[in-house]
């Protein structure tokens, strides 16, 4: 249907035709249509939309913005309070207050406030960052409406608007190109790749969503040329908008947070069962209801890990400061624990494993031998200009050629090439265009003979050359297989030429090839080796092609088990992708949504996943990883979405962070094992004692005081030294292991508690007050000092020494408990002095207890190691069978030769 005309004779946009919904008609759909077909589908025309139609579409589609997002502090705070461990701690504070323990209640309350406040601050800041991202668009665009071109705020664009793109402009929406004049767009913000992408107006099908030559994407930058296009998607219906929508998803718990939550539920369940059991026993024994209730709740408080948030907070804060010195900034403190436990690290290639700059590599003749002449001719046919000895214009490959002859280059050719290039005098040029994929110049050579030099994509240049030997094709095939970007150089005599055109570029003689690469960083191989020694498996996710990434793997010593493309990922179910990930090292031509899916599927398999990225296209994957890692030079969006920011884009720096994370996790687990062994044992003892004693074995206030001193002794755990083997491999929460540990070491603690009961009743013949005093001292000594055995799998002190603070503070806590009955506070606390022979017996019991725990520890870890080996073997056999069944369906095979030519289509 033709567009109606306006009264002034200008072409108007169609107003009586309903366009396809922008959310249904995608940029991929538009890329498959011709420009005219796209205009028809969008109900638009070359003259643009009418103002009436613009107004109607603005009401229908809304603003061209990434949504409005109100940050509600109350909702963020509420999410922090939905935590079982915090509920238990708040209950503990209430009980402390009811039993007169105002100080203890204040301490517990402060710990809860610190934990909640820290989480609230970090999450609230992330919400604010997301809100800023969604309101990012505030520029103007050159738009044609009602046949008239003018500047329009980007936020007012609608599908069907005709937009002009100029050099340096930010593409304001997802656009289907209509007319193109040598357009190149820098899409690094979406794809992460450094090379500008050539654009055309032709229709294409069967390509990746972000690999569309006929389209320009919101947020990318016009690097060269100009174009007009029609808006297809705005706001949330753009590739950039999809990233913002991904950031709006609720961030899942990290692996550490999941383990902490499971541990909290375990403690909560045990505390609830013990409280009910002890309360029921005391009621059966006809004890006062209020006393029975307070005693039962005090036991629950004893189990509650009040110091867990403090231990974690102190550990993470100290670790954060240590990481800053190692050039690692931590935004989300809890991510430090998971940083140490990363099992799989997905990283981008460009700028992380490579320099991120296209560099000239080799100058070869037609048979693959190094020669200087090909480089000289490549510089003669070059669109870059020099200023102060540096290239300041032209495409990236032309600039790389000039940079390649600087003294710092390692090309193997002489550095006086520039002087030789100056002996050629340019007479005419036929610039590069993306249809021909080549450029030509007419020059006079040093002998004053006319010569035409042509440079461009090898497949196009070779079509115009005669007498190409099979050996030349083999050289080109080898270069492609190595992942090199290749430019062919050819010549022909120019005596009959005055002005160049397409007909001039015939009957050429191939001079040779120029190769380019994004070189691997010098220390990339060492960094990869360091991570592998730490048990971290490194995988590459890139927007580049698989051959280039595979070559980088070979250069840095990273074994490439397989390559999977974005199209192949799209065809796999989640179960198939889980298996494919285990067989794949390189994920090539991957878009933002596919990155995020790979991360989420890997996490679902139970692995702790880190992702390193620095572009807008990486933001959603950073959001979904256990540990999102960006770099200081990355985009603001990526840094906002990340948990950790590296001040150096270096995997070696990341390896230091992994070590620090493992140290913190190891020390946190020491407290966990303490809380599930001696502490549990003492509470079980209290439950048992209440069943046969005619009085409460310990007053509620004494239980809280015991718990306070015990926890004070553990506050220095974050400063403790860690054995090397604890840093060697990733670790993770293992609730089955924790339950087994509790079931072994808890009863051992209870045995010595009951021995103390016997001593107090039948040896010391103590009364109610003396009994409570003796058990208070013994229980505090055993559960505090056992940390020296539990903190290491080695022989304590002899093969594993604690830090100085760890050596002193727990001992002091135990001594304070022993001295209290001899102070003026004894009567207030319900204590009385005990005979000195009690302490002799106590000393013998503590030594015997620690020796028994050490023996049990040795046997326990030996048994656990055998069980784990059997489990790993069984799991490995199952995984191997599953991989063998499925691998033939999707493992990527080497690409055919036709596909390998793609990297050079932008050559100029």
Short mmCIF file of C-alpha atoms in Angstrom, two decimals, residues 496-905:
data_model
loop_
_atom_site.label_atom_id
_atom_site.label_comp_id
_atom_site.label_asym_id
_atom_site.label_seq_id
_atom_site.Cartn_x
_atom_site.Cartn_y
_atom_site.Cartn_z
CA UNK A 496 47.37 2.37 -19.30
CA UNK A 497 45.60 3.68 -16.18
CA UNK A 498 44.70 7.26 -15.29
CA UNK A 499 41.63 6.90 -13.08
CA UNK A 500 40.76 3.75 -11.16
CA UNK A 501 37.39 2.00 -11.11
CA UNK A 502 36.10 -1.55 -10.67
CA UNK A 503 37.19 -2.52 -14.17
CA UNK A 504 40.78 -1.66 -13.28
CA UNK A 505 40.91 -4.41 -10.64
CA UNK A 506 41.44 -7.30 -13.08
CA UNK A 507 44.39 -9.42 -14.25
CA UNK A 508 46.19 -8.94 -10.97
CA UNK A 509 49.38 -10.61 -9.77
CA UNK A 510 49.28 -11.85 -6.20
CA UNK A 511 52.17 -10.43 -4.18
CA UNK A 512 51.38 -12.12 -0.89
CA UNK A 513 49.53 -11.91 2.40
CA UNK A 514 49.53 -9.69 5.47
CA UNK A 515 48.38 -11.33 8.68
CA UNK A 516 46.99 -9.73 11.83
CA UNK A 517 46.11 -10.97 15.29
CA UNK A 518 45.07 -9.82 18.71
CA UNK A 519 48.22 -11.04 20.43
CA UNK A 520 48.06 -13.03 23.67
CA UNK A 521 49.26 -11.18 26.76
CA UNK A 522 52.78 -12.10 27.76
CA UNK A 523 51.71 -13.30 31.19
CA UNK A 524 48.44 -14.96 30.11
CA UNK A 525 49.97 -18.44 29.99
CA UNK A 526 51.49 -18.12 33.46
CA UNK A 527 48.19 -16.83 34.85
CA UNK A 528 46.25 -19.73 33.34
CA UNK A 529 48.78 -22.20 34.77
CA UNK A 530 48.46 -20.58 38.20
CA UNK A 531 44.66 -20.88 38.13
CA UNK A 532 44.85 -24.50 36.99
CA UNK A 533 47.20 -25.30 39.89
CA UNK A 534 44.51 -23.86 42.15
CA UNK A 535 41.97 -26.26 40.64
CA UNK A 536 40.13 -23.59 38.63
CA UNK A 537 39.02 -24.70 35.16
CA UNK A 538 39.20 -21.82 32.66
CA UNK A 539 36.78 -21.57 29.73
CA UNK A 540 36.52 -18.82 27.11
CA UNK A 541 33.27 -17.12 26.09
CA UNK A 542 33.78 -14.81 23.11
CA UNK A 543 31.91 -13.04 20.35
CA UNK A 544 34.81 -13.83 18.03
CA UNK A 545 35.01 -16.93 15.84
CA UNK A 546 36.12 -20.26 17.24
CA UNK A 547 39.30 -20.56 15.17
CA UNK A 548 40.72 -17.32 16.56
CA UNK A 549 39.87 -18.32 20.13
CA UNK A 550 41.28 -21.82 19.62
CA UNK A 551 44.55 -20.33 18.35
CA UNK A 552 44.74 -18.13 21.46
CA UNK A 553 44.28 -21.24 23.61
CA UNK A 554 47.19 -22.91 21.85
CA UNK A 555 49.38 -19.80 22.26
CA UNK A 556 48.82 -19.53 26.02
CA UNK A 557 48.96 -23.25 26.79
CA UNK A 558 45.25 -23.73 27.56
CA UNK A 559 44.08 -27.14 26.40
CA UNK A 560 41.06 -26.75 24.12
CA UNK A 561 38.74 -29.71 24.65
CA UNK A 562 36.13 -28.46 22.20
CA UNK A 563 34.45 -25.48 20.55
CA UNK A 564 30.74 -24.70 20.73
CA UNK A 565 29.11 -21.86 18.77
CA UNK A 566 26.16 -19.72 19.77
CA UNK A 567 23.95 -21.39 17.18
CA UNK A 568 24.84 -24.82 18.57
CA UNK A 569 24.19 -23.67 22.13
CA UNK A 570 20.77 -22.43 21.04
CA UNK A 571 19.89 -25.88 19.68
CA UNK A 572 20.67 -27.72 22.94
CA UNK A 573 18.34 -28.42 25.83
CA UNK A 574 19.57 -27.49 29.30
CA UNK A 575 20.47 -31.12 30.06
CA UNK A 576 22.42 -31.42 26.81
CA UNK A 577 24.13 -28.10 27.44
CA UNK A 578 25.17 -29.25 30.93
CA UNK A 579 27.00 -32.19 29.37
CA UNK A 580 28.39 -30.10 26.52
CA UNK A 581 29.91 -27.57 28.90
CA UNK A 582 32.05 -30.32 30.44
CA UNK A 583 33.46 -31.09 26.97
CA UNK A 584 33.95 -27.51 25.80
CA UNK A 585 36.69 -24.96 26.39
CA UNK A 586 35.72 -22.29 23.85
CA UNK A 587 32.24 -20.85 23.37
CA UNK A 588 32.36 -18.78 20.17
CA UNK A 589 29.95 -16.30 18.55
CA UNK A 590 28.08 -16.11 21.86
CA UNK A 591 25.48 -13.41 22.52
CA UNK A 592 24.58 -11.86 25.90
CA UNK A 593 21.55 -14.10 26.53
CA UNK A 594 23.56 -17.20 25.65
CA UNK A 595 26.34 -16.17 28.04
CA UNK A 596 23.80 -15.84 30.80
CA UNK A 597 22.25 -19.22 29.98
CA UNK A 598 25.65 -20.96 30.01
CA UNK A 599 26.38 -19.45 33.43
CA UNK A 600 23.01 -20.44 34.90
CA UNK A 601 23.11 -23.99 33.52
CA UNK A 602 26.63 -24.49 34.90
CA UNK A 603 25.56 -23.24 38.33
CA UNK A 604 22.58 -25.59 38.27
CA UNK A 605 25.02 -28.51 38.09
CA UNK A 606 26.33 -27.52 41.53
CA UNK A 607 29.58 -25.93 40.41
CA UNK A 608 30.74 -22.56 41.76
CA UNK A 609 30.99 -20.29 38.72
CA UNK A 610 32.96 -17.11 38.15
CA UNK A 611 32.57 -14.91 35.09
CA UNK A 612 35.02 -12.22 33.97
CA UNK A 613 33.69 -9.61 31.56
CA UNK A 614 33.88 -5.86 30.99
CA UNK A 615 31.24 -4.91 28.41
CA UNK A 616 27.56 -4.06 28.49
CA UNK A 617 27.00 -7.41 26.79
CA UNK A 618 28.54 -9.11 29.84
CA UNK A 619 26.35 -7.42 32.46
CA UNK A 620 23.60 -10.07 32.69
CA UNK A 621 26.09 -12.94 32.89
CA UNK A 622 27.99 -11.04 35.61
CA UNK A 623 24.70 -10.68 37.46
CA UNK A 624 23.93 -14.40 37.30
CA UNK A 625 27.35 -15.82 38.19
CA UNK A 626 28.29 -16.83 41.74
CA UNK A 627 31.07 -14.27 41.36
CA UNK A 628 30.77 -11.56 38.73
CA UNK A 629 34.21 -10.09 37.97
CA UNK A 630 34.83 -6.94 35.94
CA UNK A 631 37.81 -4.65 35.46
CA UNK A 632 38.44 -1.01 36.28
CA UNK A 633 38.66 -0.17 32.57
CA UNK A 634 35.33 -1.87 31.84
CA UNK A 635 32.00 -0.19 31.14
CA UNK A 636 30.10 1.35 34.04
CA UNK A 637 27.25 -1.09 33.50
CA UNK A 638 29.57 -4.09 33.82
CA UNK A 639 31.24 -2.70 36.95
CA UNK A 640 27.85 -2.02 38.53
CA UNK A 641 26.73 -5.60 37.85
CA UNK A 642 29.97 -7.18 39.11
CA UNK A 643 30.77 -8.35 42.63
CA UNK A 644 34.52 -7.92 42.20
CA UNK A 645 36.47 -5.34 40.17
CA UNK A 646 40.07 -5.99 39.13
CA UNK A 647 42.30 -2.91 38.97
CA UNK A 648 44.43 -4.82 36.45
CA UNK A 649 42.81 -6.87 33.69
CA UNK A 650 45.03 -9.79 34.56
CA UNK A 651 44.12 -13.35 35.51
CA UNK A 652 47.21 -13.41 37.73
CA UNK A 653 45.60 -10.76 39.94
CA UNK A 654 42.45 -12.90 40.00
CA UNK A 655 44.46 -15.91 41.17
CA UNK A 656 45.60 -13.87 44.18
CA UNK A 657 41.95 -13.12 44.92
CA UNK A 658 41.09 -16.81 44.73
CA UNK A 659 43.78 -17.60 47.32
CA UNK A 660 42.46 -14.93 49.70
CA UNK A 661 38.90 -16.17 49.26
CA UNK A 662 39.94 -19.70 50.17
CA UNK A 663 41.70 -18.49 53.28
CA UNK A 664 38.56 -16.71 54.43
CA UNK A 665 36.31 -19.67 53.62
CA UNK A 666 38.62 -22.03 55.46
CA UNK A 667 38.52 -19.89 58.61
CA UNK A 668 34.74 -19.54 58.39
CA UNK A 669 34.40 -23.32 58.25
CA UNK A 670 36.48 -23.60 61.44
CA UNK A 671 33.74 -21.73 63.29
CA UNK A 672 31.05 -23.87 61.63
CA UNK A 673 32.75 -27.06 62.76
CA UNK A 674 33.14 -25.63 66.26
CA UNK A 675 29.44 -24.78 66.39
CA UNK A 676 28.47 -28.28 65.30
CA UNK A 677 30.76 -30.22 67.63
CA UNK A 678 31.62 -29.07 71.14
CA UNK A 679 28.87 -26.45 71.27
CA UNK A 680 26.25 -28.97 70.22
CA UNK A 681 27.73 -31.51 72.60
CA UNK A 682 27.31 -29.18 75.56
CA UNK A 683 23.72 -28.40 74.66
CA UNK A 684 22.94 -32.11 74.27
CA UNK A 685 24.49 -32.62 77.69
CA UNK A 686 22.22 -29.97 79.15
CA UNK A 687 19.22 -31.66 77.60
CA UNK A 688 20.26 -35.02 79.08
CA UNK A 689 21.10 -33.60 82.50
CA UNK A 690 17.71 -31.92 82.81
CA UNK A 691 16.07 -35.34 82.48
CA UNK A 692 17.64 -36.88 85.62
CA UNK A 693 18.72 -34.00 87.83
CA UNK A 694 16.32 -32.51 90.35
CA UNK A 695 17.55 -29.01 89.54
CA UNK A 696 18.55 -27.06 86.45
CA UNK A 697 22.14 -28.08 85.53
CA UNK A 698 22.93 -24.48 84.63
CA UNK A 699 20.93 -21.29 85.05
CA UNK A 700 19.71 -19.55 81.87
CA UNK A 701 21.93 -16.54 82.63
CA UNK A 702 24.94 -18.84 83.10
CA UNK A 703 24.26 -20.53 79.76
CA UNK A 704 24.21 -17.12 78.07
CA UNK A 705 27.41 -16.04 79.84
CA UNK A 706 29.10 -19.30 78.85
CA UNK A 707 27.99 -18.73 75.29
CA UNK A 708 29.24 -15.14 75.33
CA UNK A 709 32.72 -16.08 76.56
CA UNK A 710 32.91 -18.97 74.12
CA UNK A 711 32.00 -16.74 71.18
CA UNK A 712 34.42 -14.04 72.31
CA UNK A 713 37.19 -16.62 72.14
CA UNK A 714 36.29 -17.40 68.55
CA UNK A 715 36.31 -13.80 67.28
CA UNK A 716 39.98 -14.13 66.34
CA UNK A 717 39.35 -17.06 63.99
CA UNK A 718 39.52 -14.70 60.96
CA UNK A 719 43.17 -13.96 61.84
CA UNK A 720 44.18 -17.61 61.94
CA UNK A 721 46.76 -19.16 59.63
CA UNK A 722 45.54 -21.64 57.03
CA UNK A 723 47.27 -24.85 55.99
CA UNK A 724 48.55 -24.92 52.37
CA UNK A 725 46.38 -27.91 51.43
CA UNK A 726 43.26 -25.91 52.36
CA UNK A 727 44.26 -23.36 49.71
CA UNK A 728 45.14 -25.84 47.00
CA UNK A 729 41.66 -26.78 45.78
CA UNK A 730 38.19 -25.21 45.69
CA UNK A 731 35.98 -26.00 48.67
CA UNK A 732 32.24 -25.75 49.18
CA UNK A 733 29.52 -26.20 51.75
CA UNK A 734 28.89 -29.90 52.37
CA UNK A 735 25.94 -30.34 54.73
CA UNK A 736 26.32 -34.12 54.77
CA UNK A 737 29.92 -33.68 55.96
CA UNK A 738 28.84 -31.17 58.63
CA UNK A 739 26.14 -33.52 59.93
CA UNK A 740 28.63 -36.39 60.11
CA UNK A 741 31.10 -34.16 61.91
CA UNK A 742 28.43 -33.15 64.41
CA UNK A 743 27.35 -36.76 65.00
CA UNK A 744 30.95 -37.81 65.78
CA UNK A 745 32.38 -34.92 67.78
CA UNK A 746 29.21 -33.78 69.55
CA UNK A 747 28.86 -37.05 71.50
CA UNK A 748 32.57 -36.98 72.43
CA UNK A 749 32.01 -33.58 74.04
CA UNK A 750 28.92 -34.89 75.82
CA UNK A 751 30.87 -37.86 77.23
CA UNK A 752 33.22 -35.50 79.05
CA UNK A 753 30.31 -33.38 80.22
CA UNK A 754 28.76 -36.42 81.85
CA UNK A 755 32.15 -37.31 83.33
CA UNK A 756 32.12 -33.82 84.88
CA UNK A 757 28.63 -34.48 86.26
CA UNK A 758 29.98 -37.60 87.94
CA UNK A 759 32.96 -35.77 89.39
CA UNK A 760 30.77 -32.98 90.79
CA UNK A 761 28.15 -35.32 92.25
CA UNK A 762 30.25 -38.22 93.56
CA UNK A 763 33.80 -36.90 93.98
CA UNK A 764 33.39 -33.25 94.94
CA UNK A 765 29.90 -33.87 96.41
CA UNK A 766 28.87 -30.43 95.22
CA UNK A 767 25.47 -28.87 95.79
CA UNK A 768 23.37 -27.09 93.16
CA UNK A 769 25.60 -24.00 93.00
CA UNK A 770 28.86 -25.97 93.01
CA UNK A 771 27.56 -28.30 90.29
CA UNK A 772 26.64 -25.42 88.03
CA UNK A 773 30.00 -23.74 88.66
CA UNK A 774 31.99 -26.88 87.86
CA UNK A 775 30.09 -27.61 84.67
CA UNK A 776 30.34 -23.96 83.59
CA UNK A 777 34.13 -24.05 83.87
CA UNK A 778 34.52 -27.48 82.24
CA UNK A 779 32.14 -26.84 79.35
CA UNK A 780 33.76 -23.49 78.56
CA UNK A 781 37.27 -24.98 78.69
CA UNK A 782 36.49 -27.97 76.44
CA UNK A 783 34.43 -26.16 73.80
CA UNK A 784 36.88 -23.23 73.66
CA UNK A 785 40.19 -25.11 73.60
CA UNK A 786 39.06 -27.79 71.16
CA UNK A 787 39.50 -25.17 68.39
CA UNK A 788 43.23 -25.96 68.41
CA UNK A 789 42.46 -29.51 67.29
CA UNK A 790 39.57 -28.76 64.92
CA UNK A 791 41.25 -25.83 63.13
CA UNK A 792 43.56 -28.14 61.15
CA UNK A 793 43.65 -31.63 59.69
CA UNK A 794 47.30 -31.84 60.68
CA UNK A 795 48.81 -32.53 64.09
CA UNK A 796 48.14 -29.29 66.00
CA UNK A 797 51.09 -27.07 67.02
CA UNK A 798 53.62 -29.59 65.69
CA UNK A 799 52.67 -29.42 62.00
CA UNK A 800 50.17 -26.57 62.02
CA UNK A 801 50.59 -23.49 64.17
CA UNK A 802 47.83 -20.99 64.90
CA UNK A 803 48.24 -17.24 64.61
CA UNK A 804 49.42 -15.36 67.70
CA UNK A 805 45.94 -13.98 68.41
CA UNK A 806 44.44 -17.44 67.93
CA UNK A 807 46.96 -18.86 70.36
CA UNK A 808 46.14 -16.38 73.13
CA UNK A 809 42.47 -15.36 72.98
CA UNK A 810 40.71 -18.77 73.38
CA UNK A 811 43.01 -19.58 76.33
CA UNK A 812 42.18 -16.23 77.92
CA UNK A 813 38.44 -16.87 77.44
CA UNK A 814 38.76 -20.23 79.23
CA UNK A 815 40.81 -18.65 82.06
CA UNK A 816 38.22 -15.89 82.54
CA UNK A 817 35.55 -18.57 83.01
CA UNK A 818 37.72 -20.37 85.60
CA UNK A 819 38.47 -17.16 87.54
CA UNK A 820 34.91 -15.77 87.72
CA UNK A 821 33.86 -17.96 90.73
CA UNK A 822 36.68 -16.34 92.74
CA UNK A 823 35.66 -12.74 92.02
CA UNK A 824 33.11 -10.43 93.55
CA UNK A 825 30.73 -11.31 90.70
CA UNK A 826 30.42 -14.94 91.81
CA UNK A 827 27.32 -14.47 93.98
CA UNK A 828 25.61 -12.30 91.32
CA UNK A 829 26.26 -14.90 88.64
CA UNK A 830 25.27 -17.88 90.80
CA UNK A 831 28.80 -19.29 91.22
CA UNK A 832 30.88 -20.42 94.19
CA UNK A 833 34.60 -21.20 94.60
CA UNK A 834 35.60 -24.81 93.97
CA UNK A 835 38.36 -26.86 95.66
CA UNK A 836 41.70 -26.93 93.90
CA UNK A 837 41.57 -30.69 93.38
CA UNK A 838 38.71 -30.04 90.95
CA UNK A 839 41.11 -28.16 88.69
CA UNK A 840 43.63 -31.00 88.76
CA UNK A 841 40.89 -33.37 87.62
CA UNK A 842 39.72 -30.80 85.07
CA UNK A 843 43.22 -30.45 83.63
CA UNK A 844 43.53 -34.20 83.18
CA UNK A 845 40.07 -34.40 81.60
CA UNK A 846 40.77 -31.57 79.15
CA UNK A 847 44.07 -33.14 78.04
CA UNK A 848 42.37 -36.52 77.64
CA UNK A 849 39.46 -34.89 75.79
CA UNK A 850 41.72 -33.08 73.30
CA UNK A 851 43.74 -36.27 72.69
CA UNK A 852 40.57 -38.26 72.04
CA UNK A 853 39.28 -35.58 69.65
CA UNK A 854 42.61 -35.65 67.79
CA UNK A 855 42.36 -39.45 67.41
CA UNK A 856 38.75 -39.22 66.31
CA UNK A 857 39.70 -36.45 63.84
CA UNK A 858 42.38 -38.60 62.23
CA UNK A 859 40.00 -41.55 61.82
CA UNK A 860 37.15 -39.31 60.68
CA UNK A 861 39.09 -37.61 57.86
CA UNK A 862 40.60 -40.90 56.76
CA UNK A 863 37.11 -42.37 56.47
CA UNK A 864 35.76 -39.23 54.79
CA UNK A 865 38.58 -39.31 52.23
CA UNK A 866 37.82 -42.93 51.29
CA UNK A 867 34.10 -42.20 51.04
CA UNK A 868 34.76 -39.16 48.86
CA UNK A 869 37.00 -41.12 46.51
CA UNK A 870 34.32 -43.76 46.10
CA UNK A 871 31.69 -41.08 45.47
CA UNK A 872 33.84 -39.23 42.94
CA UNK A 873 34.62 -42.47 41.10
CA UNK A 874 30.96 -43.41 40.89
CA UNK A 875 29.97 -39.92 39.79
CA UNK A 876 32.75 -39.86 37.22
CA UNK A 877 31.62 -43.17 35.73
CA UNK A 878 28.04 -41.88 35.47
CA UNK A 879 29.19 -38.62 33.89
CA UNK A 880 31.45 -40.45 31.43
CA UNK A 881 28.58 -42.71 30.32
CA UNK A 882 26.30 -39.70 29.89
CA UNK A 883 28.90 -37.77 27.89
CA UNK A 884 29.55 -40.72 25.59
CA UNK A 885 25.81 -41.08 24.92
CA UNK A 886 25.33 -37.44 24.00
CA UNK A 887 28.63 -36.14 22.66
CA UNK A 888 28.07 -37.23 19.06
CA UNK A 889 24.99 -35.02 18.88
CA UNK A 890 26.56 -31.63 19.41
CA UNK A 891 30.35 -31.57 19.68
CA UNK A 892 31.65 -28.92 17.28
CA UNK A 893 33.71 -30.13 14.35
CA UNK A 894 36.25 -28.00 12.46
CA UNK A 895 34.55 -25.33 10.37
CA UNK A 896 34.57 -25.65 6.58
CA UNK A 897 36.90 -23.43 4.64
CA UNK A 898 34.11 -21.08 3.56
CA UNK A 899 33.37 -20.11 7.14
CA UNK A 900 37.00 -19.44 7.93
CA UNK A 901 37.12 -16.52 5.53
CA UNK A 902 34.72 -14.44 7.59
CA UNK A 903 37.31 -12.64 9.76
CA UNK A 904 38.85 -10.89 6.74
CA UNK A 905 35.68 -9.43 5.22
#
